[in-house]
mmCIF file of C-alpha atoms in Angstrom:
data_model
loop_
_atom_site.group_PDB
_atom_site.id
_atom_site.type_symbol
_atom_site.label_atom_id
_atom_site.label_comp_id
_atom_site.label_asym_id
_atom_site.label_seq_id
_atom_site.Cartn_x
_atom_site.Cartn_y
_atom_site.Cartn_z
ATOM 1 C CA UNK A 1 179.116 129.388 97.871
ATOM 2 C CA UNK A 2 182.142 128.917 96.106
ATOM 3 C CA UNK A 3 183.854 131.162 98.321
ATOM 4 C CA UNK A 4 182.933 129.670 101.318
ATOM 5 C CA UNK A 5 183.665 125.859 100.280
ATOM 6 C CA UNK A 6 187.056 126.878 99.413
ATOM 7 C CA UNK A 7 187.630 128.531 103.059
ATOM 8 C CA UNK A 8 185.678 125.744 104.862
ATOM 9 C CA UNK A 9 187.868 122.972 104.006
ATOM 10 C CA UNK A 10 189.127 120.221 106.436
ATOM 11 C CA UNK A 11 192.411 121.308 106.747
ATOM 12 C CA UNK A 12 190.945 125.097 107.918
ATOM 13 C CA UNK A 13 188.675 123.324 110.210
ATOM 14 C CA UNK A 14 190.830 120.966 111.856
ATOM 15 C CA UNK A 15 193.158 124.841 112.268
ATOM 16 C CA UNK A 16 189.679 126.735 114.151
ATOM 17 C CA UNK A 17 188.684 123.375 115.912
ATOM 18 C CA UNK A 18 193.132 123.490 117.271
ATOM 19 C CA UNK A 19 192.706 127.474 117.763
ATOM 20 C CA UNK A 20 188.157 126.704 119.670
ATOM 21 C CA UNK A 21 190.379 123.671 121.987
ATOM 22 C CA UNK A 22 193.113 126.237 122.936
ATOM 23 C CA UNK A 23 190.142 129.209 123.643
ATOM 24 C CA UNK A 24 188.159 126.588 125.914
ATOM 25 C CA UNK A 25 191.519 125.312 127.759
ATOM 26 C CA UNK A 26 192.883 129.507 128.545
ATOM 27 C CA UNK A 27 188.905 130.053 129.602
ATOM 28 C CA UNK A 28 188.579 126.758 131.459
ATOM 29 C CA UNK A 29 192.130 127.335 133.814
ATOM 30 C CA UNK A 30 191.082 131.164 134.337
ATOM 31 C CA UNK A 31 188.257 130.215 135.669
ATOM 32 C CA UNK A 32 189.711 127.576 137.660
ATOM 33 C CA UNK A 33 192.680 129.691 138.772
ATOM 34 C CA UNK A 34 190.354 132.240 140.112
ATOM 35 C CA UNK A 35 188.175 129.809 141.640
ATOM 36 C CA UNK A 36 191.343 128.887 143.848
ATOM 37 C CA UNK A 37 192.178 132.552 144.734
ATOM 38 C CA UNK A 38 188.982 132.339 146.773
ATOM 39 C CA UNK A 39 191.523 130.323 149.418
ATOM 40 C CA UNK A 40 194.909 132.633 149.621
ATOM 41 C CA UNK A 41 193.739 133.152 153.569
ATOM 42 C CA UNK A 42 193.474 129.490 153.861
ATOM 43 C CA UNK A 43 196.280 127.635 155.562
ATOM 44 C CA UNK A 44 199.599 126.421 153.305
ATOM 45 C CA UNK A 45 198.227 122.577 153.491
ATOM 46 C CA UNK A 46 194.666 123.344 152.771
ATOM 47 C CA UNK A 47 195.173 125.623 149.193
ATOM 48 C CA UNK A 48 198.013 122.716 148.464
ATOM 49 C CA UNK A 49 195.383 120.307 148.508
ATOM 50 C CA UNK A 50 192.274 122.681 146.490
ATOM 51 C CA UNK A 51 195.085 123.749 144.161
ATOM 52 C CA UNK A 52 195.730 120.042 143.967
ATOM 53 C CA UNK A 53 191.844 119.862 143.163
ATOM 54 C CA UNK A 54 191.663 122.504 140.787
ATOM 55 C CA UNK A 55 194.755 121.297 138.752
ATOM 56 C CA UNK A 56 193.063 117.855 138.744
ATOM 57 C CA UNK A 57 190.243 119.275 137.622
ATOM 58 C CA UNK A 58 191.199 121.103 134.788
ATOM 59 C CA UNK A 59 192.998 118.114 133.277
ATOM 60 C CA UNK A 60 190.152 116.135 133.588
ATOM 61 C CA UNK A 61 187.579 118.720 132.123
ATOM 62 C CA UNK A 62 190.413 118.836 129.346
ATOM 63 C CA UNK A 63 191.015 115.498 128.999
ATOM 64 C CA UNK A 64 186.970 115.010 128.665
ATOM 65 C CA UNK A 65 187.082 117.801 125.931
ATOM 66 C CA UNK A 66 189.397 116.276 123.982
ATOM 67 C CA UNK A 67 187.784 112.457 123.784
ATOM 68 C CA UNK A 68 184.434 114.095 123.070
ATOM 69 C CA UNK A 69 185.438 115.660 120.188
ATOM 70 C CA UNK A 70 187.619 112.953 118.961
ATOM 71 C CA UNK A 71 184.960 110.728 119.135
ATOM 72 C CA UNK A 72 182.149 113.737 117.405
ATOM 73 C CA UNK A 73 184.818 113.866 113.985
ATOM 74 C CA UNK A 74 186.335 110.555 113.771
ATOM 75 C CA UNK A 75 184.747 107.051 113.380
ATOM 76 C CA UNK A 76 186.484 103.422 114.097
ATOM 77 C CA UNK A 77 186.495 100.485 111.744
ATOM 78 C CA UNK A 78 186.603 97.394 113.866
ATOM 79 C CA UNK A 79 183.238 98.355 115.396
ATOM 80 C CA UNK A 80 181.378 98.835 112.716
ATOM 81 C CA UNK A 81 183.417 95.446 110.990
ATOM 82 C CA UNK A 82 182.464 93.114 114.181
ATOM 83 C CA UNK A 83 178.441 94.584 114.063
ATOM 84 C CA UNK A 84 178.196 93.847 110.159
ATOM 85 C CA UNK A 85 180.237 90.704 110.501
ATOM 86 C CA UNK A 86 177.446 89.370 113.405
ATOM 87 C CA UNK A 87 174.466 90.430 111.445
ATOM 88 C CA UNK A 88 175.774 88.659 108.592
ATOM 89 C CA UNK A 89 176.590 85.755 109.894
ATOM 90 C CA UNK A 90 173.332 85.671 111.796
ATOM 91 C CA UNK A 91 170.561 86.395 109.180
ATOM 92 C CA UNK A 92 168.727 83.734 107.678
ATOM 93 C CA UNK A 93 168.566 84.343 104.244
ATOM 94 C CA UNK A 94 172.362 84.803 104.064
ATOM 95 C CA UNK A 95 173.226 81.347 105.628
ATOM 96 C CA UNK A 96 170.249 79.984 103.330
ATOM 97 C CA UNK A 97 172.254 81.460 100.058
ATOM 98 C CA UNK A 98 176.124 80.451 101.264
ATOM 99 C CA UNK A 99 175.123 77.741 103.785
ATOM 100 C CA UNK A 100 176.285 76.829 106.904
ATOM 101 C CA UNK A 101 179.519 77.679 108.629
ATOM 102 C CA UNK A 102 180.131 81.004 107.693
ATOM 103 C CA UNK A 103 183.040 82.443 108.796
ATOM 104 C CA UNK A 104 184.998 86.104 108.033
ATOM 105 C CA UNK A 105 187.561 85.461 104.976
ATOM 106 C CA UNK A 106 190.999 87.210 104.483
ATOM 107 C CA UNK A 107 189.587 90.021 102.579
ATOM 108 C CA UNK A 108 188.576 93.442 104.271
ATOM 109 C CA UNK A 109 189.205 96.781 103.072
ATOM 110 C CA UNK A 110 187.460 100.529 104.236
ATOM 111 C CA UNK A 111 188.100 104.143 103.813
ATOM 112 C CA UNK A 112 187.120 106.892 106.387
ATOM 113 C CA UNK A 113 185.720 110.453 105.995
ATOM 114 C CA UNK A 114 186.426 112.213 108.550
ATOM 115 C CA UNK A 115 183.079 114.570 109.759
ATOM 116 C CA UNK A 116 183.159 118.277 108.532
ATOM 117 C CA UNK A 117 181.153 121.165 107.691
ATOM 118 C CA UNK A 118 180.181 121.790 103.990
ATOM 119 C CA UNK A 119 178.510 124.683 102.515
ATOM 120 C CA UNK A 120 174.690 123.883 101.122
ATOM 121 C CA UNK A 121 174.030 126.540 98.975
ATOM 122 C CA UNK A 122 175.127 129.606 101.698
ATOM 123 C CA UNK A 123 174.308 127.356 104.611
ATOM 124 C CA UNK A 124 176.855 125.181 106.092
ATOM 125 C CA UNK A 125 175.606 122.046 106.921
ATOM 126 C CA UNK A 126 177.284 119.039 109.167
ATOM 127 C CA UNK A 127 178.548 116.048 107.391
ATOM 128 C CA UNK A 128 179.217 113.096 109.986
ATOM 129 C CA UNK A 129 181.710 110.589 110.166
ATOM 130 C CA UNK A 130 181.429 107.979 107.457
ATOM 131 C CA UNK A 131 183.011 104.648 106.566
ATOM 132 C CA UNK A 132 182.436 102.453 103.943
ATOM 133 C CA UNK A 133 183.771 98.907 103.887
ATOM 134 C CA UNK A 134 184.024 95.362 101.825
ATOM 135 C CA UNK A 135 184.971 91.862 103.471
ATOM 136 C CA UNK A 136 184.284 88.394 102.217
ATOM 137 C CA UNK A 137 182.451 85.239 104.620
ATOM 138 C CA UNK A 138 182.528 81.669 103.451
ATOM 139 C CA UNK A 139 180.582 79.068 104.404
ATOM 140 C CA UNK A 140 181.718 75.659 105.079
ATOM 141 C CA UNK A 141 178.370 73.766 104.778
ATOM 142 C CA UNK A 142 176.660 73.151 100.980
ATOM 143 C CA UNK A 143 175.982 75.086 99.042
ATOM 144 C CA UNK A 144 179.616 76.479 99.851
ATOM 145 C CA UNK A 145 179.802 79.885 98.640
ATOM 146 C CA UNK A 146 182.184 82.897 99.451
ATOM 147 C CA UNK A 147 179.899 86.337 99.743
ATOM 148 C CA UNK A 148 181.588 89.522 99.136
ATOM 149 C CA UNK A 149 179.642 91.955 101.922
ATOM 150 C CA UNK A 150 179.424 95.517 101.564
ATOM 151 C CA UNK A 151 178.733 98.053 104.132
ATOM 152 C CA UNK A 152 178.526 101.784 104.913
ATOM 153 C CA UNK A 153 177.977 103.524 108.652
ATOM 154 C CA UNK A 154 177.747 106.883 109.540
ATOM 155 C CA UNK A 155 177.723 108.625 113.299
ATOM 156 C CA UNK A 156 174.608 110.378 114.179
ATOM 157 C CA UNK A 157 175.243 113.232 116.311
ATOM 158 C CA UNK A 158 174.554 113.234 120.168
ATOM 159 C CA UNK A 159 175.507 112.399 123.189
ATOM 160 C CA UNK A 160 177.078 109.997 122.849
ATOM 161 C CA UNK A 161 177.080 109.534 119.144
ATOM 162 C CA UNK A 162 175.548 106.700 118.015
ATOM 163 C CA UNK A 163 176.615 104.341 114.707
ATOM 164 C CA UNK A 164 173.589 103.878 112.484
ATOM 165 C CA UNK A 165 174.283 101.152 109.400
ATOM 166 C CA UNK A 166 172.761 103.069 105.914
ATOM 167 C CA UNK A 167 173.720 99.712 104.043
ATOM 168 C CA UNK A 168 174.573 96.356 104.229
ATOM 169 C CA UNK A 169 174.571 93.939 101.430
ATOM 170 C CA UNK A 170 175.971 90.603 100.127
ATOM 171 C CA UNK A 171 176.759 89.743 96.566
ATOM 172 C CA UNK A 172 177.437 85.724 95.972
ATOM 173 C CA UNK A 173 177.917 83.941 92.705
ATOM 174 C CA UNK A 174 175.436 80.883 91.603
ATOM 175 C CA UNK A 175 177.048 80.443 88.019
ATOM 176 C CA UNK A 176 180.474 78.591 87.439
ATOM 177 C CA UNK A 177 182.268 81.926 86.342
ATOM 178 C CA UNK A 178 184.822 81.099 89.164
ATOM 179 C CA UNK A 179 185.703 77.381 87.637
ATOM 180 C CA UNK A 180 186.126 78.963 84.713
ATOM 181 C CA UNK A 181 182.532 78.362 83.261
ATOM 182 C CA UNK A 182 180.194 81.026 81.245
ATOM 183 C CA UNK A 183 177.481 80.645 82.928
ATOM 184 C CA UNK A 184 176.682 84.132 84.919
ATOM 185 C CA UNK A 185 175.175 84.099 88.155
ATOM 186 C CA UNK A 186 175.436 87.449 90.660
ATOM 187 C CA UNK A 187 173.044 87.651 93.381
ATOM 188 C CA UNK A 188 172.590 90.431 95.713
ATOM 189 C CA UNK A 189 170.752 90.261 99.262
ATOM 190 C CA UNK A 190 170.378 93.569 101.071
ATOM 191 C CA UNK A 191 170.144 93.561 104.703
ATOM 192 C CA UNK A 192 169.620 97.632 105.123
ATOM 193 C CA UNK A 193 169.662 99.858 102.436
ATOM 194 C CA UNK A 194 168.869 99.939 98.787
ATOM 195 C CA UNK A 195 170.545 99.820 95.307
ATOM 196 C CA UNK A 196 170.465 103.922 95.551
ATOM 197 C CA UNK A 197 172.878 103.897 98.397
ATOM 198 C CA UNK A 198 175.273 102.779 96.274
ATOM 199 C CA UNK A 199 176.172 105.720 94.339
ATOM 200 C CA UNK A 200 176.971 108.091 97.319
ATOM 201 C CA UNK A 201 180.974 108.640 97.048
ATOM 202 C CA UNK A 202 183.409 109.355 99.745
ATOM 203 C CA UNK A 203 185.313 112.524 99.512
ATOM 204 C CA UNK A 204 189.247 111.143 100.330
ATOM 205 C CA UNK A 205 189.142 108.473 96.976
ATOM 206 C CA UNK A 206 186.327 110.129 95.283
ATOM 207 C CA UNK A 207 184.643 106.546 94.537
ATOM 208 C CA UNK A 208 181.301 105.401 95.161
ATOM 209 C CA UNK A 209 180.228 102.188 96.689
ATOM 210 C CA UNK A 210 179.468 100.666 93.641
ATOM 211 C CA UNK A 211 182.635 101.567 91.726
ATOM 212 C CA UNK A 212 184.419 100.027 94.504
ATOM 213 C CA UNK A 213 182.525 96.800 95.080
ATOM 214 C CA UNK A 214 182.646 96.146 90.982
ATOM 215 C CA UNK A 215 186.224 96.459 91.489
ATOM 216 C CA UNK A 216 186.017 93.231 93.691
ATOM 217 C CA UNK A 217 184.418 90.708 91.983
ATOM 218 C CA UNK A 218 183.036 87.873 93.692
ATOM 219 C CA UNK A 219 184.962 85.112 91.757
ATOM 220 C CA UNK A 220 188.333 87.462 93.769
ATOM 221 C CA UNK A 221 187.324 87.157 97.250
ATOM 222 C CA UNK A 222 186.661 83.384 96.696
ATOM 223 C CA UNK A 223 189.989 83.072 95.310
ATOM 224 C CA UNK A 224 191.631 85.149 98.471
ATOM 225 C CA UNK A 225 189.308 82.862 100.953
ATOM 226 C CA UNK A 226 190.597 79.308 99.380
ATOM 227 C CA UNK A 227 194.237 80.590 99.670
#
């Protein structure tokens, strides 16, 4: 097990998915290739215009390739940012808690893991795509509060892949902490999810959700909103 996480790590996986592309290119233009020796006996102006076709062809089948596994290993942050973003600003019991007018703030801030294969014991096992990301909203109607929003997405496998949102969740302040009160007052509303999701940590910064939303207080993103 030990062996096999230390030769199945991202760097050695982005080398055999490089060295897998290359294979499926060489087998893709043989085939190609010998499709078009089919028309040597063929007129000059006809195999111009099938080697035309094949050449075409093989770009495109390439070019297709390449997105599709792109897209299988990587996931994008302003998709999964605009989808949280509407479903905040959309759900009743968040615009009951801030109020009305809620808008994104200056703060926003994700990391990405990238999807790879980890060993399970002596199995390997697919990891997908992951991102996990904090903004702020702030609402311009009473009671006026800033919510710090925290959210995590991962891409399901298939064809196409397809985002699936494992939390969402808005922390707001009812105290006077941020005046520079004592009185405490951290409320949490989660939209999808649960307080176990928290703990899950992403493998680039090694920090779970939690760590890294307690390391943006509330009282911070309402100071970053008002400036």
């Amino acid at each position: 097990s030990g062996l096999a996480s230390s030769v199945l790590t991202p760097r050695n996986q982005f080398y055999a998915l490089v060295a897998g592309g290359s294979l499926g290119a060489y087998g893709v233009s043989r085939a190609l290739l010998s499709f078009t020796g089919f028309f040597t006996h063929l007129t000059p102006q006809v195999i111009a215009k099938y080697s035309f076709l094949t050449g075409f062809g093989t770009a495109s089948a390439l070019g297709g390739l390449s997105l599709v596994t792109a897209d299988a290993l990587y996931i994008r942050a302003d998709p999964v940012y605009r989808y949280c973003l509407d479903w905040v600003l959309k759900d009743a019991k968040v615009v009951h808690a801030l109020g009305d007018g809620l808008k994104a703030g200056d703060l926003r801030s994700y990391r990405l893991d990238s999807g790879r294969v980890e060993m399970e014991g002596t199995r390997p096992v697919w990891r997908p795509p992951r991102i996990q990301m904090i903004f702020d909203v702030t609402a311009s109607g009473p009671p006026y509060r800033t919510g710090l929003v925290t959210c995590e997405a991962v891409k399901d496998a298939g064809f196409p892949p397809s985002l699936r949102t494992t939390l969402l969740k808005v922390d707001y302040e009812t105290g006077n902490e941020g005046e520079g009160g004592s009185e405490e007052g951290d409320r949490t509303l989660f939209l999808a999810g649960s307080e176990e999701d928290l703990g899950r940590v992403s493998r680039r910064s090694g920090v779970s959700l939690r760590d890294l939303a307690a390391q943006v207080h509330i009282n911070r993103a309402a100071a970053v909103s008002k400036k």
